[in-house]
Structures are given as structure tokens and as C-alpha cells.
JSON list of C-alpha atoms in Angstrom, two decimals:
[
{"chain": "A", "resi": 1, "resn": "UNK", "atom": "CA", "xyz": [187.16, 27.43, -15.34]},
{"chain": "A", "resi": 2, "resn": "UNK", "atom": "CA", "xyz": [186.02, 23.87, -15.88]},
{"chain": "A", "resi": 3, "resn": "UNK", "atom": "CA", "xyz": [182.88, 22.35, -14.33]},
{"chain": "A", "resi": 4, "resn": "UNK", "atom": "CA", "xyz": [184.82, 20.72, -11.48]},
{"chain": "A", "resi": 5, "resn": "UNK", "atom": "CA", "xyz": [186.38, 24.06, -10.51]},
{"chain": "A", "resi": 6, "resn": "UNK", "atom": "CA", "xyz": [183.04, 25.85, -10.80]},
{"chain": "A", "resi": 7, "resn": "UNK", "atom": "CA", "xyz": [181.37, 23.28, -8.56]},
{"chain": "A", "resi": 8, "resn": "UNK", "atom": "CA", "xyz": [184.09, 23.64, -5.94]},
{"chain": "A", "resi": 9, "resn": "UNK", "atom": "CA", "xyz": [184.02, 27.43, -6.08]},
{"chain": "A", "resi": 10, "resn": "UNK", "atom": "CA", "xyz": [180.24, 27.61, -5.76]},
{"chain": "A", "resi": 11, "resn": "UNK", "atom": "CA", "xyz": [179.92, 24.71, -3.31]},
{"chain": "A", "resi": 12, "resn": "UNK", "atom": "CA", "xyz": [177.32, 22.93, -5.42]},
{"chain": "A", "resi": 13, "resn": "UNK", "atom": "CA", "xyz": [176.84, 19.67, -7.29]},
{"chain": "A", "resi": 14, "resn": "UNK", "atom": "CA", "xyz": [177.28, 18.66, -10.93]},
{"chain": "A", "resi": 15, "resn": "UNK", "atom": "CA", "xyz": [173.58, 17.76, -11.09]},
{"chain": "A", "resi": 16, "resn": "UNK", "atom": "CA", "xyz": [172.56, 21.23, -9.94]},
{"chain": "A", "resi": 17, "resn": "UNK", "atom": "CA", "xyz": [174.76, 22.94, -12.50]},
{"chain": "A", "resi": 18, "resn": "UNK", "atom": "CA", "xyz": [173.61, 20.62, -15.30]},
{"chain": "A", "resi": 19, "resn": "UNK", "atom": "CA", "xyz": [169.99, 21.26, -14.32]},
{"chain": "A", "resi": 20, "resn": "UNK", "atom": "CA", "xyz": [170.55, 25.03, -14.49]},
{"chain": "A", "resi": 21, "resn": "UNK", "atom": "CA", "xyz": [172.18, 24.59, -17.89]},
{"chain": "A", "resi": 22, "resn": "UNK", "atom": "CA", "xyz": [169.20, 22.48, -19.03]},
{"chain": "A", "resi": 23, "resn": "UNK", "atom": "CA", "xyz": [166.83, 25.25, -17.87]},
{"chain": "A", "resi": 24, "resn": "UNK", "atom": "CA", "xyz": [169.03, 27.78, -19.69]},
{"chain": "A", "resi": 25, "resn": "UNK", "atom": "CA", "xyz": [169.73, 29.64, -16.45]},
{"chain": "A", "resi": 26, "resn": "UNK", "atom": "CA", "xyz": [173.44, 29.08, -17.05]},
{"chain": "A", "resi": 27, "resn": "UNK", "atom": "CA", "xyz": [175.05, 29.19, -20.46]},
{"chain": "A", "resi": 28, "resn": "UNK", "atom": "CA", "xyz": [178.69, 28.19, -20.17]},
{"chain": "A", "resi": 29, "resn": "UNK", "atom": "CA", "xyz": [180.90, 27.94, -23.19]},
{"chain": "A", "resi": 30, "resn": "UNK", "atom": "CA", "xyz": [182.68, 24.79, -24.28]},
{"chain": "A", "resi": 31, "resn": "UNK", "atom": "CA", "xyz": [186.29, 23.76, -24.41]},
{"chain": "A", "resi": 32, "resn": "UNK", "atom": "CA", "xyz": [186.17, 20.60, -26.42]},
{"chain": "A", "resi": 33, "resn": "UNK", "atom": "CA", "xyz": [183.58, 18.39, -24.72]},
{"chain": "A", "resi": 34, "resn": "UNK", "atom": "CA", "xyz": [183.86, 20.20, -21.39]},
{"chain": "A", "resi": 35, "resn": "UNK", "atom": "CA", "xyz": [181.87, 23.13, -20.06]},
{"chain": "A", "resi": 36, "resn": "UNK", "atom": "CA", "xyz": [183.86, 26.34, -19.58]},
{"chain": "A", "resi": 37, "resn": "UNK", "atom": "CA", "xyz": [182.59, 28.88, -17.04]},
{"chain": "A", "resi": 38, "resn": "UNK", "atom": "CA", "xyz": [183.52, 32.55, -17.04]},
{"chain": "A", "resi": 39, "resn": "UNK", "atom": "CA", "xyz": [182.96, 35.12, -14.28]},
{"chain": "A", "resi": 40, "resn": "UNK", "atom": "CA", "xyz": [179.54, 36.01, -15.74]},
{"chain": "A", "resi": 41, "resn": "UNK", "atom": "CA", "xyz": [178.33, 32.46, -15.02]},
{"chain": "A", "resi": 42, "resn": "UNK", "atom": "CA", "xyz": [179.58, 32.74, -11.44]},
{"chain": "A", "resi": 43, "resn": "UNK", "atom": "CA", "xyz": [177.62, 35.97, -11.01]},
{"chain": "A", "resi": 44, "resn": "UNK", "atom": "CA", "xyz": [174.52, 34.39, -12.54]},
{"chain": "A", "resi": 45, "resn": "UNK", "atom": "CA", "xyz": [174.79, 31.30, -10.33]},
{"chain": "A", "resi": 46, "resn": "UNK", "atom": "CA", "xyz": [175.12, 33.45, -7.22]},
{"chain": "A", "resi": 47, "resn": "UNK", "atom": "CA", "xyz": [172.11, 35.54, -8.28]},
{"chain": "A", "resi": 48, "resn": "UNK", "atom": "CA", "xyz": [170.08, 32.35, -8.75]},
{"chain": "A", "resi": 49, "resn": "UNK", "atom": "CA", "xyz": [170.96, 31.29, -5.21]},
{"chain": "A", "resi": 50, "resn": "UNK", "atom": "CA", "xyz": [170.02, 34.72, -3.85]},
{"chain": "A", "resi": 51, "resn": "UNK", "atom": "CA", "xyz": [166.65, 34.60, -5.60]},
{"chain": "A", "resi": 52, "resn": "UNK", "atom": "CA", "xyz": [166.05, 31.08, -4.29]},
{"chain": "A", "resi": 53, "resn": "UNK", "atom": "CA", "xyz": [166.86, 32.36, -0.81]},
{"chain": "A", "resi": 54, "resn": "UNK", "atom": "CA", "xyz": [164.10, 34.93, -1.26]},
{"chain": "A", "resi": 55, "resn": "UNK", "atom": "CA", "xyz": [161.63, 32.15, -2.11]},
{"chain": "A", "resi": 56, "resn": "UNK", "atom": "CA", "xyz": [161.58, 32.41, -5.89]},
{"chain": "A", "resi": 57, "resn": "UNK", "atom": "CA", "xyz": [161.13, 29.19, -7.87]},
{"chain": "A", "resi": 58, "resn": "UNK", "atom": "CA", "xyz": [163.48, 28.26, -10.68]},
{"chain": "A", "resi": 59, "resn": "UNK", "atom": "CA", "xyz": [160.71, 29.06, -13.17]},
{"chain": "A", "resi": 60, "resn": "UNK", "atom": "CA", "xyz": [160.29, 32.53, -11.66]},
{"chain": "A", "resi": 61, "resn": "UNK", "atom": "CA", "xyz": [164.05, 33.04, -11.76]},
{"chain": "A", "resi": 62, "resn": "UNK", "atom": "CA", "xyz": [164.09, 31.89, -15.37]},
{"chain": "A", "resi": 63, "resn": "UNK", "atom": "CA", "xyz": [161.40, 34.47, -16.19]},
{"chain": "A", "resi": 64, "resn": "UNK", "atom": "CA", "xyz": [163.37, 37.20, -14.40]},
{"chain": "A", "resi": 65, "resn": "UNK", "atom": "CA", "xyz": [166.55, 36.25, -16.25]},
{"chain": "A", "resi": 66, "resn": "UNK", "atom": "CA", "xyz": [164.79, 36.14, -19.61]},
{"chain": "A", "resi": 67, "resn": "UNK", "atom": "CA", "xyz": [163.34, 39.59, -19.05]},
{"chain": "A", "resi": 68, "resn": "UNK", "atom": "CA", "xyz": [166.75, 40.84, -17.92]},
{"chain": "A", "resi": 69, "resn": "UNK", "atom": "CA", "xyz": [168.40, 39.45, -21.04]},
{"chain": "A", "resi": 70, "resn": "UNK", "atom": "CA", "xyz": [165.73, 40.89, -23.34]},
{"chain": "A", "resi": 71, "resn": "UNK", "atom": "CA", "xyz": [164.85, 44.19, -21.66]},
{"chain": "A", "resi": 72, "resn": "UNK", "atom": "CA", "xyz": [167.60, 45.11, -19.23]},
{"chain": "A", "resi": 73, "resn": "UNK", "atom": "CA", "xyz": [167.03, 48.41, -17.43]},
{"chain": "A", "resi": 74, "resn": "UNK", "atom": "CA", "xyz": [163.79, 49.17, -19.24]},
{"chain": "A", "resi": 75, "resn": "UNK", "atom": "CA", "xyz": [160.42, 50.23, -17.90]},
{"chain": "A", "resi": 76, "resn": "UNK", "atom": "CA", "xyz": [159.05, 46.86, -18.99]},
{"chain": "A", "resi": 77, "resn": "UNK", "atom": "CA", "xyz": [161.61, 45.04, -16.84]},
{"chain": "A", "resi": 78, "resn": "UNK", "atom": "CA", "xyz": [161.00, 47.32, -13.87]},
{"chain": "A", "resi": 79, "resn": "UNK", "atom": "CA", "xyz": [157.23, 46.81, -14.01]},
{"chain": "A", "resi": 80, "resn": "UNK", "atom": "CA", "xyz": [157.49, 43.05, -14.41]},
{"chain": "A", "resi": 81, "resn": "UNK", "atom": "CA", "xyz": [159.97, 42.73, -11.56]},
{"chain": "A", "resi": 82, "resn": "UNK", "atom": "CA", "xyz": [157.76, 44.90, -9.35]},
{"chain": "A", "resi": 83, "resn": "UNK", "atom": "CA", "xyz": [154.79, 42.68, -10.20]},
{"chain": "A", "resi": 84, "resn": "UNK", "atom": "CA", "xyz": [156.79, 39.55, -9.28]},
{"chain": "A", "resi": 85, "resn": "UNK", "atom": "CA", "xyz": [157.97, 41.11, -6.01]},
{"chain": "A", "resi": 86, "resn": "UNK", "atom": "CA", "xyz": [154.44, 42.14, -5.02]},
{"chain": "A", "resi": 87, "resn": "UNK", "atom": "CA", "xyz": [153.17, 38.64, -5.81]},
{"chain": "A", "resi": 88, "resn": "UNK", "atom": "CA", "xyz": [155.97, 37.09, -3.74]},
{"chain": "A", "resi": 89, "resn": "UNK", "atom": "CA", "xyz": [155.18, 39.43, -0.82]},
{"chain": "A", "resi": 90, "resn": "UNK", "atom": "CA", "xyz": [151.51, 38.39, -1.03]},
{"chain": "A", "resi": 91, "resn": "UNK", "atom": "CA", "xyz": [152.51, 34.71, -0.87]},
{"chain": "A", "resi": 92, "resn": "UNK", "atom": "CA", "xyz": [154.79, 35.38, 2.10]},
{"chain": "A", "resi": 93, "resn": "UNK", "atom": "CA", "xyz": [152.04, 37.32, 3.90]},
{"chain": "A", "resi": 94, "resn": "UNK", "atom": "CA", "xyz": [149.63, 34.43, 3.35]},
{"chain": "A", "resi": 95, "resn": "UNK", "atom": "CA", "xyz": [152.20, 32.02, 4.81]},
{"chain": "A", "resi": 96, "resn": "UNK", "atom": "CA", "xyz": [152.78, 34.33, 7.78]},
{"chain": "A", "resi": 97, "resn": "UNK", "atom": "CA", "xyz": [149.04, 34.51, 8.47]},
{"chain": "A", "resi": 98, "resn": "UNK", "atom": "CA", "xyz": [148.73, 30.73, 8.24]},
{"chain": "A", "resi": 99, "resn": "UNK", "atom": "CA", "xyz": [151.66, 30.29, 10.62]},
{"chain": "A", "resi": 100, "resn": "UNK", "atom": "CA", "xyz": [150.14, 32.78, 13.07]},
{"chain": "A", "resi": 101, "resn": "UNK", "atom": "CA", "xyz": [146.86, 30.84, 13.02]},
{"chain": "A", "resi": 102, "resn": "UNK", "atom": "CA", "xyz": [148.68, 27.54, 13.54]},
{"chain": "A", "resi": 103, "resn": "UNK", "atom": "CA", "xyz": [150.62, 29.07, 16.44]},
{"chain": "A", "resi": 104, "resn": "UNK", "atom": "CA", "xyz": [147.44, 30.37, 18.03]},
{"chain": "A", "resi": 105, "resn": "UNK", "atom": "CA", "xyz": [145.71, 26.98, 17.79]},
{"chain": "A", "resi": 106, "resn": "UNK", "atom": "CA", "xyz": [148.76, 25.21, 19.22]},
{"chain": "A", "resi": 107, "resn": "UNK", "atom": "CA", "xyz": [148.97, 27.69, 22.09]},
{"chain": "A", "resi": 108, "resn": "UNK", "atom": "CA", "xyz": [145.28, 27.13, 22.86]},
{"chain": "A", "resi": 109, "resn": "UNK", "atom": "CA", "xyz": [145.71, 23.35, 22.80]},
{"chain": "A", "resi": 110, "resn": "UNK", "atom": "CA", "xyz": [148.80, 23.71, 24.99]},
{"chain": "A", "resi": 111, "resn": "UNK", "atom": "CA", "xyz": [146.81, 25.77, 27.52]},
{"chain": "A", "resi": 112, "resn": "UNK", "atom": "CA", "xyz": [144.03, 23.16, 27.57]},
{"chain": "A", "resi": 113, "resn": "UNK", "atom": "CA", "xyz": [146.54, 20.37, 28.12]},
{"chain": "A", "resi": 114, "resn": "UNK", "atom": "CA", "xyz": [148.26, 22.38, 30.84]},
{"chain": "A", "resi": 115, "resn": "UNK", "atom": "CA", "xyz": [144.96, 22.95, 32.64]},
{"chain": "A", "resi": 116, "resn": "UNK", "atom": "CA", "xyz": [144.08, 19.23, 32.42]},
{"chain": "A", "resi": 117, "resn": "UNK", "atom": "CA", "xyz": [147.51, 18.34, 33.75]},
{"chain": "A", "resi": 118, "resn": "UNK", "atom": "CA", "xyz": [147.03, 20.74, 36.67]},
{"chain": "A", "resi": 119, "resn": "UNK", "atom": "CA", "xyz": [143.58, 19.29, 37.43]},
{"chain": "A", "resi": 120, "resn": "UNK", "atom": "CA", "xyz": [144.94, 15.72, 37.32]},
{"chain": "A", "resi": 121, "resn": "UNK", "atom": "CA", "xyz": [147.80, 16.67, 39.64]},
{"chain": "A", "resi": 122, "resn": "UNK", "atom": "CA", "xyz": [145.36, 18.22, 42.09]},
{"chain": "A", "resi": 123, "resn": "UNK", "atom": "CA", "xyz": [143.10, 15.14, 41.95]},
{"chain": "A", "resi": 124, "resn": "UNK", "atom": "CA", "xyz": [146.01, 12.81, 42.65]},
{"chain": "A", "resi": 125, "resn": "UNK", "atom": "CA", "xyz": [147.23, 14.93, 45.54]},
{"chain": "A", "resi": 126, "resn": "UNK", "atom": "CA", "xyz": [143.72, 15.11, 47.02]},
{"chain": "A", "resi": 127, "resn": "UNK", "atom": "CA", "xyz": [143.22, 11.37, 47.21]}
]
């Protein structure tokens, strides 16, 4: 399929597809001057989107794809992917801990503001 069809099918933009081609994440063929996408490129594009949804950067996805292309289903690939997953989990855990701390601080500030509001209401009702 041509670029226009690929873009419509994948609900994306020409700039996104061209950027992925530039990064060598996608490698469509050519029909004359036009890009020609086969089912493999559709699968790759959808995998890229899935990895992005899991928080992987394009560089990380590029590394995963390169390893897949060079060492598919090998121990080397398994170990490298496991290392990437563990690193991503560590980053996510750090973000979760930061969010929990932010939530706690906001809850404490909210309680302080609520108490001040209650005191002010009581003062105004007293006078």
C-alpha cells in the first residue's frame, strides 16, 4: 500500500511515518518515487505504538528492533530485553514513588487549608 493508505490505516501522520523511516524503524520498499508498505511494516508500526504505550522511547524501541533483527529468539536478545524491561520497571517505580509523595504533600496542604477555612468560618459566625 502507498503512504497515504498506510497513514489512513494506522491513523497517523506523514511526518510520523517519515520520522520512523528516518530512524530506520520502518523500512518500506519503493514503487517509483513513492513508499510502498507491506504487512510487515504494519506489524512493525503497531509494535512501535505498543512499546510507546509502555513508556519506551523511540531510541529504546530502535535498540529493541535492532537486536530483534540481528539476534531474534536468541539468549542474547532475551537477556537484553529483560534488562530493558527491568530498567523500565525501575523508572516506573520511581515515578510512582514521586507521585505518591506529591499526593501526600497535597493532601497535607489540603487538610491545613480545610482547617483554616473551618477556623475562619467559626470566627465569622462568632462575631
